[in-house]
Every structure is written in C-alpha cells, then in structure tokens.
Short mmCIF file of C-alpha atoms and ligand atoms in Angstrom, two decimals:
data_model
loop_
_atom_site.label_atom_id
_atom_site.label_comp_id
_atom_site.label_asym_id
_atom_site.label_seq_id
_atom_site.Cartn_x
_atom_site.Cartn_y
_atom_site.Cartn_z
CA MET Y 1 0.32 0.06 0.15
CA ARG Y 2 1.49 3.33 -0.91
CA ASN Y 3 1.39 6.47 0.81
CA LYS Y 4 -1.40 9.19 0.15
CA PRO Y 5 -0.16 11.94 -2.56
CA VAL Y 6 1.06 15.22 -1.62
CA VAL Y 7 -1.27 18.00 -2.78
CA ILE Y 8 -0.07 21.22 -3.39
CA GLY Y 9 -2.83 24.17 -3.67
CA VAL Y 10 -1.49 27.30 -5.59
CA ALA Y 11 -3.87 30.22 -5.33
CA GLY Y 12 -3.68 33.92 -6.56
CA GLY Y 13 -5.54 36.44 -8.61
CA SER Y 14 -6.18 36.19 -12.32
CA GLY Y 15 -2.98 36.70 -14.33
CA SER Y 16 -1.13 36.45 -11.14
CA GLY Y 17 1.23 33.63 -12.78
CA LYS Y 18 -0.09 30.81 -10.90
CA THR Y 19 0.41 28.78 -14.13
CA SER Y 20 4.32 29.70 -14.62
CA VAL Y 21 4.70 28.39 -11.03
CA THR Y 22 2.94 25.51 -11.40
CA LYS Y 23 4.69 24.57 -14.53
CA ALA Y 24 8.14 25.24 -12.93
CA ILE Y 25 7.23 22.79 -9.91
CA TYR Y 26 5.94 19.86 -12.44
CA ASP Y 27 8.51 20.48 -14.87
CA PHE Y 28 11.17 19.63 -12.38
CA PHE Y 29 9.15 16.43 -11.28
CA GLN Y 30 8.84 15.22 -15.24
CA GLY Y 31 9.61 11.47 -14.80
CA HIS Y 32 8.83 11.27 -11.56
CA SER Y 33 4.85 11.37 -10.78
CA ILE Y 34 3.03 14.52 -10.82
CA ALA Y 35 -0.62 15.37 -12.04
CA MET Y 36 -2.02 18.81 -12.55
CA ILE Y 37 -5.48 19.83 -11.77
CA GLU Y 38 -6.84 23.06 -13.04
CA GLN Y 39 -9.55 24.40 -10.74
CA ASP Y 40 -11.14 26.29 -14.28
CA TYR Y 41 -11.82 22.88 -15.47
CA TYR Y 42 -14.25 22.51 -12.68
CA TYR Y 43 -16.26 25.41 -13.64
CA ARG Y 44 -20.16 24.23 -13.37
CA ASP Y 45 -21.63 22.64 -16.26
CA GLN Y 46 -23.30 25.15 -18.46
CA ARG Y 47 -24.28 22.88 -21.84
CA ASP Y 48 -27.77 23.05 -20.87
CA ILE Y 49 -27.52 27.16 -20.39
CA PRO Y 50 -27.99 29.40 -23.54
CA TYR Y 51 -24.72 31.05 -24.88
CA GLU Y 52 -26.08 34.24 -24.14
CA GLU Y 53 -26.90 33.50 -20.57
CA ARG Y 54 -23.29 32.38 -20.12
CA LEU Y 55 -21.81 35.58 -20.89
CA GLU Y 56 -23.83 37.05 -17.60
CA THR Y 57 -22.44 34.02 -15.54
CA ASN Y 58 -19.79 35.59 -12.74
CA TYR Y 59 -16.56 33.23 -13.19
CA ASP Y 60 -14.69 34.74 -10.54
CA HIS Y 61 -17.48 34.11 -7.57
CA PRO Y 62 -16.82 30.89 -5.03
CA LEU Y 63 -20.52 29.46 -6.28
CA ALA Y 64 -19.38 29.26 -10.22
CA PHE Y 65 -17.24 26.34 -9.50
CA ASP Y 66 -18.45 22.64 -9.08
CA ASN Y 67 -16.01 21.94 -6.39
CA ASP Y 68 -17.87 18.91 -5.03
CA LEU Y 69 -16.85 17.22 -7.97
CA LEU Y 70 -13.61 18.62 -7.63
CA ILE Y 71 -13.18 17.48 -3.83
CA GLU Y 72 -14.43 14.07 -4.89
CA HIS Y 73 -11.62 13.86 -8.00
CA ILE Y 74 -8.74 14.77 -5.09
CA LYS Y 75 -10.19 12.53 -2.89
CA THR Y 76 -10.11 9.58 -5.25
CA LEU Y 77 -6.86 10.45 -6.33
CA GLN Y 78 -5.39 10.27 -2.77
CA LYS Y 79 -7.15 7.00 -2.97
CA ARG Y 80 -4.85 6.18 -5.83
CA GLU Y 81 -7.38 5.49 -8.09
CA PRO Y 82 -7.62 7.36 -11.79
CA ILE Y 83 -10.18 10.26 -12.35
CA GLU Y 84 -11.91 11.68 -15.82
CA LYS Y 85 -10.91 15.36 -15.74
CA PRO Y 86 -13.59 17.49 -17.16
CA VAL Y 87 -12.47 19.81 -19.82
CA TYR Y 88 -12.90 23.50 -20.02
CA ASP Y 89 -13.41 25.42 -23.42
CA TYR Y 90 -13.12 29.29 -22.26
CA THR Y 91 -14.23 30.67 -25.60
CA VAL Y 92 -17.61 29.31 -25.02
CA HIS Y 93 -18.04 29.57 -21.52
CA THR Y 94 -18.48 25.70 -20.77
CA ARG Y 95 -17.26 22.09 -20.39
CA GLY Y 96 -17.61 20.02 -23.39
CA ASP Y 97 -17.93 15.94 -23.83
CA ARG Y 98 -14.78 15.20 -23.70
CA THR Y 99 -12.90 14.16 -20.40
CA ILE Y 100 -9.09 13.22 -19.69
CA PRO Y 101 -8.37 10.33 -17.88
CA VAL Y 102 -5.78 11.17 -14.92
CA GLU Y 103 -3.87 8.31 -13.18
CA PRO Y 104 -3.04 8.41 -9.82
CA LYS Y 105 0.38 10.64 -8.98
CA ASP Y 106 2.65 10.84 -6.06
CA VAL Y 107 2.41 14.41 -6.31
CA ILE Y 108 -1.13 16.48 -7.33
CA ILE Y 109 -1.10 20.39 -8.01
CA LEU Y 110 -4.40 21.75 -7.50
CA GLU Y 111 -4.06 25.44 -9.42
CA GLY Y 112 -7.32 28.57 -9.56
CA ILE Y 113 -7.81 31.68 -8.18
CA LEU Y 114 -9.93 30.45 -5.52
CA VAL Y 115 -8.74 27.01 -4.40
CA LEU Y 116 -7.89 28.67 -0.87
CA GLU Y 117 -11.28 29.94 -0.55
CA ASP Y 118 -13.17 26.36 0.22
CA GLU Y 119 -12.30 24.94 3.44
CA ARG Y 120 -12.88 21.49 2.40
CA LEU Y 121 -10.07 22.21 -0.20
CA ARG Y 122 -7.75 23.69 2.14
CA ASN Y 123 -8.07 20.54 4.30
CA LEU Y 124 -6.84 18.28 1.65
CA MET Y 125 -3.74 20.34 0.74
CA ASP Y 126 -0.30 19.46 2.50
CA ILE Y 127 1.11 22.81 1.18
CA LYS Y 128 -1.12 26.25 0.19
CA LEU Y 129 0.72 28.94 -1.94
CA TYR Y 130 -0.38 31.72 -2.65
CA VAL Y 131 1.21 33.97 -5.87
CA ASP Y 132 0.93 37.60 -4.87
CA THR Y 133 1.50 40.04 -8.09
CA ASP Y 134 0.75 43.97 -8.40
CA SER Y 135 -2.74 44.41 -10.46
CA ASP Y 136 -1.06 46.63 -12.88
CA LEU Y 137 0.92 43.58 -14.12
CA ARG Y 138 -2.26 41.09 -13.38
CA ILE Y 139 -4.59 43.23 -16.04
CA ILE Y 140 -1.82 43.44 -18.74
CA ARG Y 141 -1.25 39.54 -18.76
CA ARG Y 142 -4.88 39.15 -18.67
CA LEU Y 143 -5.61 41.88 -21.42
CA LEU Y 144 -3.07 39.37 -23.53
CA ARG Y 145 -4.07 36.35 -23.00
CA ASP Y 146 -7.77 36.96 -23.07
CA ILE Y 147 -7.34 38.46 -26.54
CA ASN Y 148 -4.62 36.18 -27.94
CA GLU Y 149 -6.18 32.91 -26.67
CA ARG Y 150 -9.80 32.97 -24.80
CA GLY Y 151 -11.26 34.95 -27.68
CA ARG Y 152 -12.35 38.39 -26.17
CA THR Y 153 -12.06 41.74 -27.31
CA ILE Y 154 -10.36 44.62 -25.40
CA ASP Y 155 -13.76 46.42 -24.45
CA SER Y 156 -15.05 42.94 -23.21
CA VAL Y 157 -11.86 42.36 -21.30
CA VAL Y 158 -11.65 45.72 -19.47
CA ASP Y 159 -15.15 46.16 -19.02
CA GLN Y 160 -15.26 42.38 -17.29
CA TYR Y 161 -12.14 43.78 -14.94
CA ILE Y 162 -13.56 46.26 -13.76
CA ASN Y 163 -17.04 45.14 -12.95
CA VAL Y 164 -16.46 41.63 -11.96
CA VAL Y 165 -12.48 40.34 -11.47
CA ARG Y 166 -11.61 43.21 -9.55
CA PRO Y 167 -14.08 43.61 -7.20
CA MET Y 168 -14.24 39.27 -6.48
CA HIS Y 169 -10.57 39.69 -6.36
CA ASN Y 170 -11.01 41.85 -3.15
CA GLN Y 171 -13.86 40.55 -1.77
CA PHE Y 172 -12.60 36.62 -2.05
CA ILE Y 173 -9.59 35.91 -3.81
CA GLU Y 174 -7.07 38.33 -1.92
CA PRO Y 175 -8.22 37.56 1.46
CA THR Y 176 -7.84 34.13 1.30
CA LYS Y 177 -3.52 34.73 1.30
CA ARG Y 178 -4.15 34.31 5.30
CA TYR Y 179 -4.44 30.93 4.41
CA ALA Y 180 -1.29 30.60 2.63
CA ASP Y 181 1.86 28.71 4.10
CA ILE Y 182 3.89 30.60 1.73
CA ILE Y 183 3.30 34.14 -0.60
CA ILE Y 184 5.18 33.89 -3.43
CA PRO Y 185 5.57 37.16 -4.89
CA GLU Y 186 6.10 37.53 -8.53
CA GLY Y 187 5.01 34.17 -9.31
CA GLY Y 188 7.17 32.05 -11.81
CA GLN Y 189 9.97 34.80 -11.91
CA ASN Y 190 10.42 34.16 -8.52
CA HIS Y 191 13.57 31.15 -8.75
CA VAL Y 192 14.31 30.97 -5.29
CA ALA Y 193 10.61 30.20 -4.33
CA ILE Y 194 10.27 27.75 -6.92
CA ASP Y 195 13.73 26.08 -5.56
CA LEU Y 196 12.64 26.13 -1.77
CA MET Y 197 9.23 24.42 -2.76
CA VAL Y 198 10.60 21.76 -4.95
CA THR Y 199 12.92 20.91 -2.09
CA LYS Y 200 10.37 20.90 0.39
CA ILE Y 201 8.13 18.67 -2.07
CA GLN Y 202 11.04 16.37 -2.14
CA THR Y 203 11.41 16.13 1.63
CA ILE Y 204 7.46 15.25 1.88
CA LEU Y 205 8.22 12.67 -0.43
CA GLU Y 206 11.01 11.15 1.36
CA GLN Y 207 8.74 11.29 4.85
CA LYS Y 208 5.64 9.66 3.12
CA SER Y 209 8.57 7.09 1.68
CA ILE Y 210 7.15 7.53 -1.96
CA VAL Y 211 11.12 8.42 -3.58
N1 CTP W 301 -12.86 32.82 -16.70
C1 CTP W 301 -13.17 33.95 -17.74
N2 CTP W 301 -14.31 33.37 -18.20
C2 CTP W 301 -15.15 31.94 -18.50
C3 CTP W 301 -13.91 31.14 -17.26
C4 CTP W 301 -13.38 31.99 -16.60
O1 CTP W 301 -13.21 35.14 -18.25
N3 CTP W 301 -16.02 31.58 -18.84
C5 CTP W 301 -12.03 34.18 -15.77
C6 CTP W 301 -12.41 34.47 -14.72
O2 CTP W 301 -12.72 35.53 -14.64
C7 CTP W 301 -11.28 34.44 -13.92
C8 CTP W 301 -10.07 33.76 -14.81
O3 CTP W 301 -10.89 33.00 -15.55
O4 CTP W 301 -11.06 35.56 -13.16
C9 CTP W 301 -9.55 32.61 -14.12
O5 CTP W 301 -8.48 32.38 -14.65
P1 CTP W 301 -6.71 32.60 -14.80
O6 CTP W 301 -6.41 32.60 -13.19
O7 CTP W 301 -6.85 34.14 -15.15
O8 CTP W 301 -5.95 31.89 -15.32
P2 CTP W 301 -4.82 30.84 -15.00
O9 CTP W 301 -4.31 30.57 -16.22
O10 CTP W 301 -5.27 29.58 -14.03
O11 CTP W 301 -3.92 31.69 -13.76
P3 CTP W 301 -2.69 32.58 -14.04
O12 CTP W 301 -3.14 33.89 -14.82
O13 CTP W 301 -2.44 33.19 -12.38
O14 CTP W 301 -1.30 31.88 -14.38
#
C-alpha cells in the first residue's frame, strides 16, 4: 500500500502567474509522478444554458465552481484511483463532452483563483501557496491572454475586469492569502521560491517514503 500523494494548492489572482509557478514545479518533477488539476476545468457545467446567458455568469465568484466534483476527484486520486477530468472551453464558457483520464500520482498540484477559499479543499492540501502579483501586471497579462487565447475583445476584457474581476478579487481571492503557508511574490519569475518549494516537496515525499 503506497502513501497518500502530496497535494499542493496554488492560489492567486487572475494573471498572477499561477500557471508559471505550477509549470516550473511540474517540469522539475517530470519523469517522477505528478498530476496537474486546474480548478478552472471545474467551472459548473453550463451545457444546458444558452450561450448568451453564459456570458452573464460571474466566473470569479466561489459559487461558479463545482467544488463538490473537484473535491471528489482529489479524494479519489488520494486513494490512488484514476479520475476523468472535465475539459473546459473558455471560448464558449462551458465544459465539453470530452474528459481527460488522470492517473493517480505521488504529487498533485491544484491550481486556481479560489482553491484556498473552500475550507474542504484547504483541508486536503499539504502545502498552500498564494502567488502575489501587483494588479497592474495582472491586468496587462490578462488582457493579452484573453484576447490571444480566449477569443475576447479589449472592451469585453476591460469591462469584465472593472465590473467583476476586480471586486471579486478584493472580496474573495485576496483574503485567502491568510491561509497560505507561503506567499510567492512575482510568480514564475521567483526562482528562489520555486527551488524552496521543490525541496520541500521532495522532503515530504521522502517522509511519506514515496521516493
Ligand atoms: N474566466 C472567464 N470566462 C470563463 C471562465 C473564466 O473570463 N468562461 C476567467 C475568470 O474571470 C477568472 C479567470 O478566468 O478571473 C481565471 O483564470 P486565471 O486565473 O486568470 O488563469 P490561470 O492561467 O489559471 O492563472 P494565471 O494567470 O495566474 O497563470
């Protein structure tokens, strides 16, 4: 019987660099045994809701996520059983029919704006990180990404940022910083923080006698 996997939560505002931090850790453990779970893929299923209505959804509110399914999946992976991860399409604002099989791994990285907001999720984590990046950098990154990768216009990104993303960040995301074990300034560019994380994960894996 193998030990429970190490679960690492990576939270932070939109455009903070969660993906770069997560990728840096992921790349280090390549060839080892590591799985990546994006909270974004667990936005509530909106396939039955017309496209126009999906545009009105508040995607920065905790209730936008199907955390019950996410928690069930993390617990399943902790039992060393496989899951079928949903696949989310930002251009149409919902998941598709396709799922991705994820095999159980020694390290599970759970990344998303609100992964530290739900106490049940926090209780599943061995390490909690918050990527802390200034809001001017975050909006610039978000603007470029949403236009280039998520099929948005400048006007829609600016409107969504001012009316939804910013107030929700202040109300729900920023306060979760207090739950973090480690606050990482400037995300993926912070090589010292990433090296420390990698060392810590290795120590936990050794303690759990996985490596
Ligand atoms: N979002 C959206 N439309 C959807 C679903 C989500 O605009 N249909 C937006 C939400 O407004 C939320 C953001 O997606 O703010 C969450 O993704 P984000 O954290 O920006 O992306 P990551 O790549 O996960 O993180 P980072 O930029 O920190 O690397």
